[in-house]
PDB file of C-alpha atoms in Angstrom:
ATOM      1  CA  UNK A  27      29.202  -7.976  24.298  1.00  0.00           C
ATOM      2  CA  UNK A  28      26.972  -7.351  27.346  1.00  0.00           C
ATOM      3  CA  UNK A  29      26.832  -3.712  26.323  1.00  0.00           C
ATOM      4  CA  UNK A  30      25.444  -4.608  22.869  1.00  0.00           C
ATOM      5  CA  UNK A  31      22.609  -6.628  24.371  1.00  0.00           C
ATOM      6  CA  UNK A  32      21.790  -3.832  26.796  1.00  0.00           C
ATOM      7  CA  UNK A  33      21.751  -1.187  24.068  1.00  0.00           C
ATOM      8  CA  UNK A  34      19.677  -3.372  21.741  1.00  0.00           C
ATOM      9  CA  UNK A  35      17.177  -4.265  24.456  1.00  0.00           C
ATOM     10  CA  UNK A  36      16.675  -0.607  25.382  1.00  0.00           C
ATOM     11  CA  UNK A  37      16.278   0.382  21.739  1.00  0.00           C
ATOM     12  CA  UNK A  38      13.695  -2.291  20.924  1.00  0.00           C
ATOM     13  CA  UNK A  39      11.616  -2.468  24.108  1.00  0.00           C
ATOM     14  CA  UNK A  40       9.463   0.657  23.479  1.00  0.00           C
ATOM     15  CA  UNK A  41       8.726  -0.445  19.925  1.00  0.00           C
ATOM     16  CA  UNK A  42       7.735  -3.921  21.095  1.00  0.00           C
ATOM     17  CA  UNK A  43       5.382  -2.499  23.693  1.00  0.00           C
ATOM     18  CA  UNK A  44       3.734  -0.180  21.160  1.00  0.00           C
ATOM     19  CA  UNK A  45       3.394  -2.953  18.608  1.00  0.00           C
ATOM     20  CA  UNK A  46       1.899  -5.294  21.204  1.00  0.00           C
ATOM     21  CA  UNK A  47      -0.699  -2.704  22.143  1.00  0.00           C
ATOM     22  CA  UNK A  48      -1.608  -2.165  18.516  1.00  0.00           C
ATOM     23  CA  UNK A  49      -1.877  -5.902  17.945  1.00  0.00           C
ATOM     24  CA  UNK A  50      -4.212  -6.247  20.886  1.00  0.00           C
ATOM     25  CA  UNK A  51      -6.473  -3.606  19.358  1.00  0.00           C
ATOM     26  CA  UNK A  52      -6.542  -5.273  15.949  1.00  0.00           C
ATOM     27  CA  UNK A  53      -8.413  -8.465  16.827  1.00  0.00           C
ATOM     28  CA  UNK A  54     -11.927  -7.582  15.775  1.00  0.00           C
ATOM     29  CA  UNK A  55     -14.300  -5.353  13.892  1.00  0.00           C
ATOM     30  CA  UNK A  56     -14.370  -4.248  10.318  1.00  0.00           C
ATOM     31  CA  UNK A  57     -11.147  -2.953   8.849  1.00  0.00           C
ATOM     32  CA  UNK A  58     -11.673   0.603   7.656  1.00  0.00           C
ATOM     33  CA  UNK A  59      -9.236   3.060   6.086  1.00  0.00           C
ATOM     34  CA  UNK A  60      -8.029   4.327   9.435  1.00  0.00           C
ATOM     35  CA  UNK A  61      -7.329   0.816  10.749  1.00  0.00           C
ATOM     36  CA  UNK A  62      -5.567  -0.115   7.511  1.00  0.00           C
ATOM     37  CA  UNK A  63      -3.381   2.991   7.747  1.00  0.00           C
ATOM     38  CA  UNK A  64      -2.475   2.185  11.353  1.00  0.00           C
ATOM     39  CA  UNK A  65      -1.791  -1.468  10.601  1.00  0.00           C
ATOM     40  CA  UNK A  66       0.357  -0.557   7.599  1.00  0.00           C
ATOM     41  CA  UNK A  67       2.382   1.876   9.718  1.00  0.00           C
ATOM     42  CA  UNK A  68       2.895  -0.759  12.396  1.00  0.00           C
ATOM     43  CA  UNK A  69       4.048  -3.298   9.802  1.00  0.00           C
ATOM     44  CA  UNK A  70       6.509  -0.740   8.439  1.00  0.00           C
ATOM     45  CA  UNK A  71       7.772  -0.193  11.987  1.00  0.00           C
ATOM     46  CA  UNK A  72       8.212  -3.941  12.489  1.00  0.00           C
ATOM     47  CA  UNK A  73      10.115  -4.188   9.198  1.00  0.00           C
ATOM     48  CA  UNK A  74      12.404  -1.281  10.072  1.00  0.00           C
ATOM     49  CA  UNK A  75      13.054  -2.649  13.553  1.00  0.00           C
ATOM     50  CA  UNK A  76      13.878  -5.988  11.956  1.00  0.00           C
ATOM     51  CA  UNK A  77      16.218  -4.216   9.540  1.00  0.00           C
ATOM     52  CA  UNK A  78      18.086  -2.650  12.467  1.00  0.00           C
ATOM     53  CA  UNK A  79      18.395  -6.056  14.089  1.00  0.00           C
ATOM     54  CA  UNK A  80      19.538  -7.674  10.831  1.00  0.00           C
ATOM     55  CA  UNK A  81      22.097  -4.889  10.392  1.00  0.00           C
ATOM     56  CA  UNK A  82      23.452  -5.649  13.862  1.00  0.00           C
ATOM     57  CA  UNK A  83      23.683  -9.336  12.918  1.00  0.00           C
ATOM     58  CA  UNK A  84      25.465  -8.486   9.659  1.00  0.00           C
ATOM     59  CA  UNK A  85      28.023  -6.411  11.535  1.00  0.00           C
ATOM     60  CA  UNK A  86      28.433  -8.807  14.489  1.00  0.00           C
ATOM     61  CA  UNK A  87      27.031  -6.244  16.933  1.00  0.00           C
ATOM     62  CA  UNK A  88      24.568  -8.449  18.802  1.00  0.00           C
ATOM     63  CA  UNK A  89      24.428 -11.834  20.422  1.00  0.00           C
ATOM     64  CA  UNK A  90      23.026 -14.872  18.666  1.00  0.00           C
ATOM     65  CA  UNK A  91      20.502 -15.439  21.440  1.00  0.00           C
ATOM     66  CA  UNK A  92      19.167 -11.861  21.342  1.00  0.00           C
ATOM     67  CA  UNK A  93      18.938 -11.843  17.541  1.00  0.00           C
ATOM     68  CA  UNK A  94      17.084 -15.158  17.490  1.00  0.00           C
ATOM     69  CA  UNK A  95      14.578 -14.154  20.170  1.00  0.00           C
ATOM     70  CA  UNK A  96      13.995 -10.647  18.821  1.00  0.00           C
ATOM     71  CA  UNK A  97      13.504 -11.932  15.274  1.00  0.00           C
ATOM     72  CA  UNK A  98      10.979 -14.448  16.603  1.00  0.00           C
ATOM     73  CA  UNK A  99       9.016 -11.763  18.438  1.00  0.00           C
ATOM     74  CA  UNK A 100       8.877  -9.590  15.331  1.00  0.00           C
ATOM     75  CA  UNK A 101       7.915 -12.592  13.201  1.00  0.00           C
ATOM     76  CA  UNK A 102       5.049 -13.444  15.543  1.00  0.00           C
ATOM     77  CA  UNK A 103       3.774  -9.870  15.412  1.00  0.00           C
ATOM     78  CA  UNK A 104       3.859  -9.709  11.622  1.00  0.00           C
ATOM     79  CA  UNK A 105       2.323 -13.176  11.357  1.00  0.00           C
ATOM     80  CA  UNK A 106      -0.531 -12.091  13.634  1.00  0.00           C
ATOM     81  CA  UNK A 107      -1.138  -9.104  11.378  1.00  0.00           C
ATOM     82  CA  UNK A 108      -1.111 -11.345   8.308  1.00  0.00           C
ATOM     83  CA  UNK A 109      -3.713 -13.603   9.873  1.00  0.00           C
ATOM     84  CA  UNK A 110      -5.909 -10.778  11.132  1.00  0.00           C
ATOM     85  CA  UNK A 111      -5.853  -8.828   7.869  1.00  0.00           C
ATOM     86  CA  UNK A 112      -6.613 -11.966   5.867  1.00  0.00           C
ATOM     87  CA  UNK A 113      -9.637 -12.889   8.000  1.00  0.00           C
ATOM     88  CA  UNK A 114     -11.263  -9.731   9.325  1.00  0.00           C
ATOM     89  CA  UNK A 115     -14.266  -8.148   7.697  1.00  0.00           C
ATOM     90  CA  UNK A 116     -13.303  -5.299   5.427  1.00  0.00           C
ATOM     91  CA  UNK A 117     -14.973  -2.370   3.782  1.00  0.00           C
ATOM     92  CA  UNK A 118     -15.663  -3.534   0.232  1.00  0.00           C
ATOM     93  CA  UNK A 119     -14.007  -0.439  -1.215  1.00  0.00           C
ATOM     94  CA  UNK A 120     -10.626  -1.328   0.334  1.00  0.00           C
ATOM     95  CA  UNK A 121     -10.841  -5.104   0.690  1.00  0.00           C
ATOM     96  CA  UNK A 122      -8.222  -5.744  -2.016  1.00  0.00           C
ATOM     97  CA  UNK A 123      -5.789  -3.366  -0.329  1.00  0.00           C
ATOM     98  CA  UNK A 124      -6.369  -5.072   3.014  1.00  0.00           C
ATOM     99  CA  UNK A 125      -5.769  -8.546   1.606  1.00  0.00           C
ATOM    100  CA  UNK A 126      -2.640  -7.261  -0.165  1.00  0.00           C
ATOM    101  CA  UNK A 127      -1.397  -5.887   3.167  1.00  0.00           C
ATOM    102  CA  UNK A 128      -2.059  -9.335   4.690  1.00  0.00           C
ATOM    103  CA  UNK A 129       0.200 -10.879   2.030  1.00  0.00           C
ATOM    104  CA  UNK A 130       2.802  -8.174   2.710  1.00  0.00           C
ATOM    105  CA  UNK A 131       2.726  -9.062   6.419  1.00  0.00           C
ATOM    106  CA  UNK A 132       3.163 -12.754   5.568  1.00  0.00           C
ATOM    107  CA  UNK A 133       6.238 -11.968   3.451  1.00  0.00           C
ATOM    108  CA  UNK A 134       7.599  -9.867   6.305  1.00  0.00           C
ATOM    109  CA  UNK A 135       7.105 -12.809   8.685  1.00  0.00           C
ATOM    110  CA  UNK A 136       8.903 -15.105   6.251  1.00  0.00           C
ATOM    111  CA  UNK A 137      11.920 -12.799   5.995  1.00  0.00           C
ATOM    112  CA  UNK A 138      12.075 -12.460   9.769  1.00  0.00           C
ATOM    113  CA  UNK A 139      12.003 -16.245  10.038  1.00  0.00           C
ATOM    114  CA  UNK A 140      15.211 -16.347   7.979  1.00  0.00           C
ATOM    115  CA  UNK A 141      16.871 -14.099  10.549  1.00  0.00           C
ATOM    116  CA  UNK A 142      15.550 -16.277  13.373  1.00  0.00           C
ATOM    117  CA  UNK A 143      16.933 -19.384  11.660  1.00  0.00           C
ATOM    118  CA  UNK A 144      20.392 -17.819  11.036  1.00  0.00           C
ATOM    119  CA  UNK A 145      20.944 -15.348  13.909  1.00  0.00           C
ATOM    120  CA  UNK A 146      24.730 -15.366  13.680  1.00  0.00           C
ATOM    121  CA  UNK A 147      25.186 -15.504   9.903  1.00  0.00           C
ATOM    122  CA  UNK A 148      26.584 -12.155   8.769  1.00  0.00           C
ATOM    123  CA  UNK A 149      25.672 -12.755   5.098  1.00  0.00           C
ATOM    124  CA  UNK A 150      22.070 -13.669   5.930  1.00  0.00           C
ATOM    125  CA  UNK A 151      21.885 -10.605   8.179  1.00  0.00           C
ATOM    126  CA  UNK A 152      22.961  -8.361   5.293  1.00  0.00           C
ATOM    127  CA  UNK A 153      20.442  -9.869   2.864  1.00  0.00           C
ATOM    128  CA  UNK A 154      17.625  -9.730   5.408  1.00  0.00           C
ATOM    129  CA  UNK A 155      18.490  -6.129   6.285  1.00  0.00           C
ATOM    130  CA  UNK A 156      18.115  -5.070   2.634  1.00  0.00           C
ATOM    131  CA  UNK A 157      14.836  -6.962   2.207  1.00  0.00           C
ATOM    132  CA  UNK A 158      13.340  -5.560   5.404  1.00  0.00           C
ATOM    133  CA  UNK A 159      14.384  -2.000   4.542  1.00  0.00           C
ATOM    134  CA  UNK A 160      12.589  -2.400   1.217  1.00  0.00           C
ATOM    135  CA  UNK A 161       9.495  -3.965   2.827  1.00  0.00           C
ATOM    136  CA  UNK A 162       9.242  -1.225   5.429  1.00  0.00           C
ATOM    137  CA  UNK A 163      10.343   1.718   3.320  1.00  0.00           C
ATOM    138  CA  UNK A 164      13.040   2.377   5.909  1.00  0.00           C
ATOM    139  CA  UNK A 165      15.552   5.172   5.431  1.00  0.00           C
TER     140      UNK A 165
END
């Protein structure tokens, strides 16, 4: 099982670093089309990473501790996006799209919370994997 944690940690670390950098850049200013596009892509990446994690949970390929902690990190990231997109100033022409993306991020956070709450439940992992793949448009 040590191998599974090592492989998972190596697979997720670069994505976490990139997402953290993007989150740090998303704290202020007016949301324009470019920022919305970047934020949407990052949310899709978070969802797809969560789907990979949930798939590992569903198949018993990761530890409970790693799944719980990784799901929490992803949930925090998506929750931060939900908060930022709900509060930041927005171009009037795309404000509805931005607020909709904030709601999308909140749903993503909620689904990731389910994985955090049930990190060893294979059935929950399978359901969460399907939901996250749909939310992120993952292949």
